[in-house]
Coordinates of C-alpha atoms and ligand atoms in Angstrom, one line a residue:
X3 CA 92.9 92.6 94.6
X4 CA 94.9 92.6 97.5
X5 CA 97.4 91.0 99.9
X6 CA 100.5 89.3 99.5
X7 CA 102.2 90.2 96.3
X8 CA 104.3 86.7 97.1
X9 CA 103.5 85.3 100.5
X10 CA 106.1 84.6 102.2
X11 CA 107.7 80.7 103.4
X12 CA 107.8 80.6 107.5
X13 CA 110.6 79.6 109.0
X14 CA 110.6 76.4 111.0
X15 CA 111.8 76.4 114.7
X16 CA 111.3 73.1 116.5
X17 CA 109.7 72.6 119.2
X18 CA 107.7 75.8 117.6
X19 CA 104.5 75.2 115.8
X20 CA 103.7 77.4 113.2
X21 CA 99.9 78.7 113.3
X22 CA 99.7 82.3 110.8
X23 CA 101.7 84.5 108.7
X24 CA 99.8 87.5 109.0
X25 CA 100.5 90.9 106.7
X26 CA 103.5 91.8 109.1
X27 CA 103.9 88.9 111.5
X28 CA 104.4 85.0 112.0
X29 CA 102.6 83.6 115.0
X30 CA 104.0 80.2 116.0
X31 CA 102.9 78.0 119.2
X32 CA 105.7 76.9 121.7
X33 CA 105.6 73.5 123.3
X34 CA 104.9 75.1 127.1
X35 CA 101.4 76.5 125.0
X36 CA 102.9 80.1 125.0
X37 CA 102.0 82.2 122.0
X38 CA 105.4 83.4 119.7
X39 CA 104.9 86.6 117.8
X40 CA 107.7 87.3 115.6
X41 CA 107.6 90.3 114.0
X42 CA 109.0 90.5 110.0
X43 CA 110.4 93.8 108.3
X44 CA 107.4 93.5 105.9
X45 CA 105.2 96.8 105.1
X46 CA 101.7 97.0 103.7
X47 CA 100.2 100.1 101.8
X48 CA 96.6 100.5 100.1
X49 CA 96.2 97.1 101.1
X50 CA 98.7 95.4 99.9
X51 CA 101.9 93.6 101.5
X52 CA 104.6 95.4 99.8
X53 CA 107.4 93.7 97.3
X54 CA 110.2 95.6 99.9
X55 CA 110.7 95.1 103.1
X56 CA 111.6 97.9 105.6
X57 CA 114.9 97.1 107.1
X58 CA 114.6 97.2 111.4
X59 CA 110.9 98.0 111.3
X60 CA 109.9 94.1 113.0
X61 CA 112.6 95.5 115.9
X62 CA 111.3 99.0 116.4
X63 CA 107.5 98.1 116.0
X64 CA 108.5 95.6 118.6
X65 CA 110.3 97.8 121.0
X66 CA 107.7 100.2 120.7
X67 CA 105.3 98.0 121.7
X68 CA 106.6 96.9 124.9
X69 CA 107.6 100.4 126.1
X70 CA 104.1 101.4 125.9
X71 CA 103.0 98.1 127.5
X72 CA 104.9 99.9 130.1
X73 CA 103.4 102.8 129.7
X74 CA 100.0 101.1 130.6
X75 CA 101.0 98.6 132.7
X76 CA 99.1 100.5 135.9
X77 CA 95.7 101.2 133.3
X78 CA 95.8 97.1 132.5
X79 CA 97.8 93.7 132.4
X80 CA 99.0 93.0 129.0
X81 CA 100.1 89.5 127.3
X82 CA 104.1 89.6 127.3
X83 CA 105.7 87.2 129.3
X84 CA 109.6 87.0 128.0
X85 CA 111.3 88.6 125.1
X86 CA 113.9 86.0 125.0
X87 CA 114.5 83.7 122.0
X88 CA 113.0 80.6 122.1
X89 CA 115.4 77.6 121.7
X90 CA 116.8 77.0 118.5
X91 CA 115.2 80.0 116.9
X92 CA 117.5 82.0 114.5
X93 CA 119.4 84.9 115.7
X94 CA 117.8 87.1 113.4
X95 CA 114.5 87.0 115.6
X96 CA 116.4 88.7 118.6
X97 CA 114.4 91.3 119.1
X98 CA 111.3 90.9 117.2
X99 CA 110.0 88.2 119.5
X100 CA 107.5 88.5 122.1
X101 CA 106.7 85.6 123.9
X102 CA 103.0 86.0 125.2
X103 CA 100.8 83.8 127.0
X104 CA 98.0 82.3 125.2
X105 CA 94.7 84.4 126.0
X106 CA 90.8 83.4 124.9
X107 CA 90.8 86.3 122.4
X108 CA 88.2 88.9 122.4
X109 CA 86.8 88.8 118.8
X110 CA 86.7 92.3 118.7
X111 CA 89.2 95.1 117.2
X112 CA 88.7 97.8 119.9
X113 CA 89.4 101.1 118.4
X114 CA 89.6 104.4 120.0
X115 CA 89.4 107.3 117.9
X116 CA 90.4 110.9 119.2
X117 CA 90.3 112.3 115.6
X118 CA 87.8 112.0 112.5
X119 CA 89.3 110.5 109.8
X120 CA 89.1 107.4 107.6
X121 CA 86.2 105.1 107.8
X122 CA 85.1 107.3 110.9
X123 CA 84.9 110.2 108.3
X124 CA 83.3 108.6 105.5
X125 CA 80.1 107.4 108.4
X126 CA 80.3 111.3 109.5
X127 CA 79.7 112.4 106.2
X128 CA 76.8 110.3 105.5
X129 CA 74.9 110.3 109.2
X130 CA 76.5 112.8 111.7
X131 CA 77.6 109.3 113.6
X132 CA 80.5 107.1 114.0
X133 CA 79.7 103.3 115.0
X134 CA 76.2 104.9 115.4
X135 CA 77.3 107.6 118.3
X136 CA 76.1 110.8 116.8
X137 CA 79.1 114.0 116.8
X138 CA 78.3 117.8 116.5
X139 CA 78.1 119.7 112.8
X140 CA 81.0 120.8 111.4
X141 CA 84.2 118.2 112.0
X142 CA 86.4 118.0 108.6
X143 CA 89.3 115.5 107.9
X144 CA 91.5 115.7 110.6
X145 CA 89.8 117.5 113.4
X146 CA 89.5 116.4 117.0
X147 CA 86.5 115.0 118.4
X148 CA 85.1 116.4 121.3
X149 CA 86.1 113.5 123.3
X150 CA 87.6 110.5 122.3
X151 CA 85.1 107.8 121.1
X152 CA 85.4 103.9 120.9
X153 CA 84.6 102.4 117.6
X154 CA 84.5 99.1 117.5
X155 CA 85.2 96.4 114.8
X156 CA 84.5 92.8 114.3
X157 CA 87.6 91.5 112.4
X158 CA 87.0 90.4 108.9
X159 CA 89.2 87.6 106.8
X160 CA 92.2 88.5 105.0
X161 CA 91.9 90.7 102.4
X162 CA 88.4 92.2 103.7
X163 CA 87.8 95.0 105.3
X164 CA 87.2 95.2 109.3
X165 CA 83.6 96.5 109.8
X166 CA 82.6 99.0 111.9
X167 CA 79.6 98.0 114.3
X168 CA 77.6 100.0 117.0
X169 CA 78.5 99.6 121.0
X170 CA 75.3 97.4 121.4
X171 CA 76.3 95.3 119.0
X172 CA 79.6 94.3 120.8
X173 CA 77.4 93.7 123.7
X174 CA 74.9 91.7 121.9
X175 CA 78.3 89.5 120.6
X176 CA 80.2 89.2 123.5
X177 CA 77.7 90.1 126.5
X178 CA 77.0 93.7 128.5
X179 CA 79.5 93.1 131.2
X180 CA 82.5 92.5 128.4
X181 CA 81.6 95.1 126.4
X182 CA 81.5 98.0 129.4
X183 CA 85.1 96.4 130.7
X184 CA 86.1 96.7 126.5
X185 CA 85.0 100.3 125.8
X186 CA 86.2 101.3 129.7
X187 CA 90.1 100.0 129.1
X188 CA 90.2 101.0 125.4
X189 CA 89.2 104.7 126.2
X190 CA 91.7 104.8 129.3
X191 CA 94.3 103.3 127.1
X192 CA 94.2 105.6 124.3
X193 CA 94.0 108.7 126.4
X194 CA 97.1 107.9 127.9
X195 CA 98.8 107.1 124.5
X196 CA 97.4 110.8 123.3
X197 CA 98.7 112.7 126.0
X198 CA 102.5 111.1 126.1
X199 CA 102.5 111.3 122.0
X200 CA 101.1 114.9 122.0
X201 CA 103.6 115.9 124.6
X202 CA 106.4 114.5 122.2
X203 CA 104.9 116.1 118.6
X204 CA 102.6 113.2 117.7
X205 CA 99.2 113.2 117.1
X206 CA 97.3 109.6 118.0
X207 CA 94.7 109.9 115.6
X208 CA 93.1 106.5 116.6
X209 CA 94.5 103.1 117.5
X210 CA 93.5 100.1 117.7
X211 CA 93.5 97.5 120.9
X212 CA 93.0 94.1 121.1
X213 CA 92.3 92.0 124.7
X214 CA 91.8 89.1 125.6
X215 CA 90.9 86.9 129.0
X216 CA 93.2 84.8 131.4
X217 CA 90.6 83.6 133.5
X218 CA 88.5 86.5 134.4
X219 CA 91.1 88.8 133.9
X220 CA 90.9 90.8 130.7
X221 CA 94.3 91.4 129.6
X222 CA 95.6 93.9 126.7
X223 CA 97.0 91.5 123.7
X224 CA 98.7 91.7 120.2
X225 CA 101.5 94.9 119.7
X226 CA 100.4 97.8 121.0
X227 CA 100.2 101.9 119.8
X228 CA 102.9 101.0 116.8
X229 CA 102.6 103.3 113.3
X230 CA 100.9 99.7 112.2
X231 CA 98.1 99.7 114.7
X232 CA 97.7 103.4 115.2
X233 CA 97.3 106.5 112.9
X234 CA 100.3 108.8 113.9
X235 CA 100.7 112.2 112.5
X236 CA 103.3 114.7 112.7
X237 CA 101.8 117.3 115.3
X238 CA 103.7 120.3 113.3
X239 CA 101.9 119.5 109.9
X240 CA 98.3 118.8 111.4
X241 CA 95.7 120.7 109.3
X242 CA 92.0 119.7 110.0
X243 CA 90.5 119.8 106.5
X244 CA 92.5 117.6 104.6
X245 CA 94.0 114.3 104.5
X246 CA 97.0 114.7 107.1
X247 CA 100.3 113.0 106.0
X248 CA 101.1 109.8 107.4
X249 CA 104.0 109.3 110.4
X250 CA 105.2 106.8 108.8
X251 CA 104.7 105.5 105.7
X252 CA 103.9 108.7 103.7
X253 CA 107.3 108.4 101.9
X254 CA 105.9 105.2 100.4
X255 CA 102.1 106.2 99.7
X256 CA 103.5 109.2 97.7
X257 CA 105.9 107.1 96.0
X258 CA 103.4 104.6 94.6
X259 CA 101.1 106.8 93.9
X260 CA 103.1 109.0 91.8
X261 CA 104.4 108.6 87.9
X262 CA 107.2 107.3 89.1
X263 CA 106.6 104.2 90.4
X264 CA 104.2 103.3 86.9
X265 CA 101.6 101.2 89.5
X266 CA 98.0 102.1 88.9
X267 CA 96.1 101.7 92.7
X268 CA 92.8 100.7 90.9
X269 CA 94.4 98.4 89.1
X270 CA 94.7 94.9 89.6
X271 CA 98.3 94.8 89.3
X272 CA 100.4 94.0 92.6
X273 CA 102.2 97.2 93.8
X274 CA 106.4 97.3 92.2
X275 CA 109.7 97.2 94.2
X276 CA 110.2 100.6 96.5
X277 CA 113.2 102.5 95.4
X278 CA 116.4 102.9 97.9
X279 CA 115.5 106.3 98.9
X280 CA 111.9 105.4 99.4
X281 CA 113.3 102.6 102.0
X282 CA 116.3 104.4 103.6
X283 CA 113.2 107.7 104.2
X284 CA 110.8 105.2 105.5
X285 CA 112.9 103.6 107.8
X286 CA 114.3 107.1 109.2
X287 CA 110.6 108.0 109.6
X288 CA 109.9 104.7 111.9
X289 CA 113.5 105.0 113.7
X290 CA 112.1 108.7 114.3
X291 CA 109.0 107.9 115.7
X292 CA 110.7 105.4 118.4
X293 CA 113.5 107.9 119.2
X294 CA 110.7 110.9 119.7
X295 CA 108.2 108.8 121.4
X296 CA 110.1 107.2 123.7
X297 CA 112.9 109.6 124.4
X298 CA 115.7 107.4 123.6
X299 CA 118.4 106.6 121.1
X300 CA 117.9 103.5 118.8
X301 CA 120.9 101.5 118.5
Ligands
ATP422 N1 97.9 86.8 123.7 C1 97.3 86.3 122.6 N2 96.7 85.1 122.7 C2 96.1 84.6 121.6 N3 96.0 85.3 120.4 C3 96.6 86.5 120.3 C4 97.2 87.1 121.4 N4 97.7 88.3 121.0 C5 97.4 88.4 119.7 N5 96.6 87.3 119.3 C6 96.1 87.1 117.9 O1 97.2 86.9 117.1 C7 96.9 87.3 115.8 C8 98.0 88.2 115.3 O2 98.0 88.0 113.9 P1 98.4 89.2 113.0 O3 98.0 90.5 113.4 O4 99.9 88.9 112.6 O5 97.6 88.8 111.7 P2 96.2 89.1 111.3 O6 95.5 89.9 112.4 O7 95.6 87.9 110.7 O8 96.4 90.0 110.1 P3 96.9 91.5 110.0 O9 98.2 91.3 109.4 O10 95.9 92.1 109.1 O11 96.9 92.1 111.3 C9 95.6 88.0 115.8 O12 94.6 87.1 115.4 C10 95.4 88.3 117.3 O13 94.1 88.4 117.6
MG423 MG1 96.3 91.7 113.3

């Protein structure tokens, strides 16, 4: 089991039409065509959407995502086109609303990974490859590759996994030329992310992109390089050789997972209410993460 432990009602706007509630955000359709991503306070662990919400985290994912938009803008275009509220939407969205332009999505997640860990791992440990690209003897949980790698995903239905798939099975999918511009932006992309996160005590384990085409142009789409995208990791507790504690959310994985909270993971039970401390901690860690990576104050 997994998912929504109570999926949520969406607010109605109008002149908005409302098209998905995903884990964390609504995605509505404005009457000039434009795509409006509204990002919610929810927060998922082991697969589930979480009974709690975190308060601020729809802002902060948000405003981290446009500062590295930023960050990239001279690597690639990318999708935002106004972070203005759309008429007669509530003031709570200020904020957590991108207004994007509609793009002919790229049905592939585009990850780049820098670090084994995760599914990347569990492949290593069978086959010496991730996504089929083969990587040198000895890499543990947590150590750097020898150069970052793209591992691509094709994006599975709610509640599934994403499956990893080889490089020549993108280009079979979406054609040679696509694929070469895919790997090409994702690998320049996450470098950049890597360096300005090392610099500032994170460690950009892997991300994941996801691009799509205005015209010819391929354009960088959906939130960018946030804790819900991305594996970040406190550079001062890295430790190849075991699972590294998360950024963000290990305040909550150790809480559920403990006596404490009474939830068994393997069970089919939905996951119970976090505990104040658990949500106050968790939303110092995302606060924290905004403040170190992009060198300013959240207010
Ligand atoms: N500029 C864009 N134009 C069109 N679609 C976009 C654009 N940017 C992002 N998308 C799509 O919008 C959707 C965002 O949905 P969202 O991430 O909230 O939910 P999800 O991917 O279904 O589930 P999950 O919560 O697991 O991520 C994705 O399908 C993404 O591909
Ligand atoms: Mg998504």
């Amino acid at each position: 089991m997994s998912g929504f432990v109570e999926k949520p009602e969406p607010i109605q706007v109008p002149g908005l039409v409302h098209l998905h509630t995903g884990k964390v955000r609504e995605l509505y359709r404005s009457e000039a065509g434009d795509l409006v991503m509204v990002a919610s306070d929810r927060v998922s662990a082991y697969d589930w959407v979480l009974p709690t919400e975190i308060p601020d985290k729809g802002r902060v994912l948000t405003q981290l995502s446009l500062w590295w938009f930023d960050q990239l803008a001279d690597l690639l275009p990318h999708h935002v086109l106004s972070t203005g509220l759309p008429a007669g939407a509530p003031d709570d969205w200020a904020g957590r609303t991108l207004i994007c332009k509609s793009l002919n999505m790229v049905p592939v997640e585009c990850v780049a990974r820098g670090y084994l860990t995760g599914s990347g791992l569990a492949e290593y440990e069978e086959t010496r490859t991730v996504c089929g690209l083969a990587l040198p003897e000895g890499l543990v949980d947590g150590s750097e590759l020898p150069a970052p790698i793209f591992t691509p995903a094709t994006k599975a239905a709610v509640g599934e996994h994403d499956e990893n798939v080889s490089y020549e099975e993108v280009a079979r999918q979406v054609g040679a030329e696509t694929a070469t511009q895919l790997r090409q932006a994702t690998l320049a992309a996450y470098t950049r992310a890597r360096d300005i996160a090392r610099d500032r005590g994170i460690v950009l384990a892997d991300t994941k992109f996801e691009f799509g085409f205005d015209g010819d142009t391929l354009v960088l789409a959906d939130e960018v390089l946030t804790p819900d995208s991305s594996r970040f990791w406190p550079a001062e507790e890295w430790e190849p050789g075991r699972a590294q504690p998360s950024y963000d959310k290990q305040f909550v994985r150790d809480w559920l997972t403990s006596a404490e909270s009474g939830w068994d993971r393997r069970s089919e039970q939905p996951p119970p209410p976090l505990p104040q401390q658990i949500v106050d901690a968790t939303r110092t860690k995302y606060v924290e993460a905004y403040e170190r990576l992009t060198g300013t104050t959240w207010s």
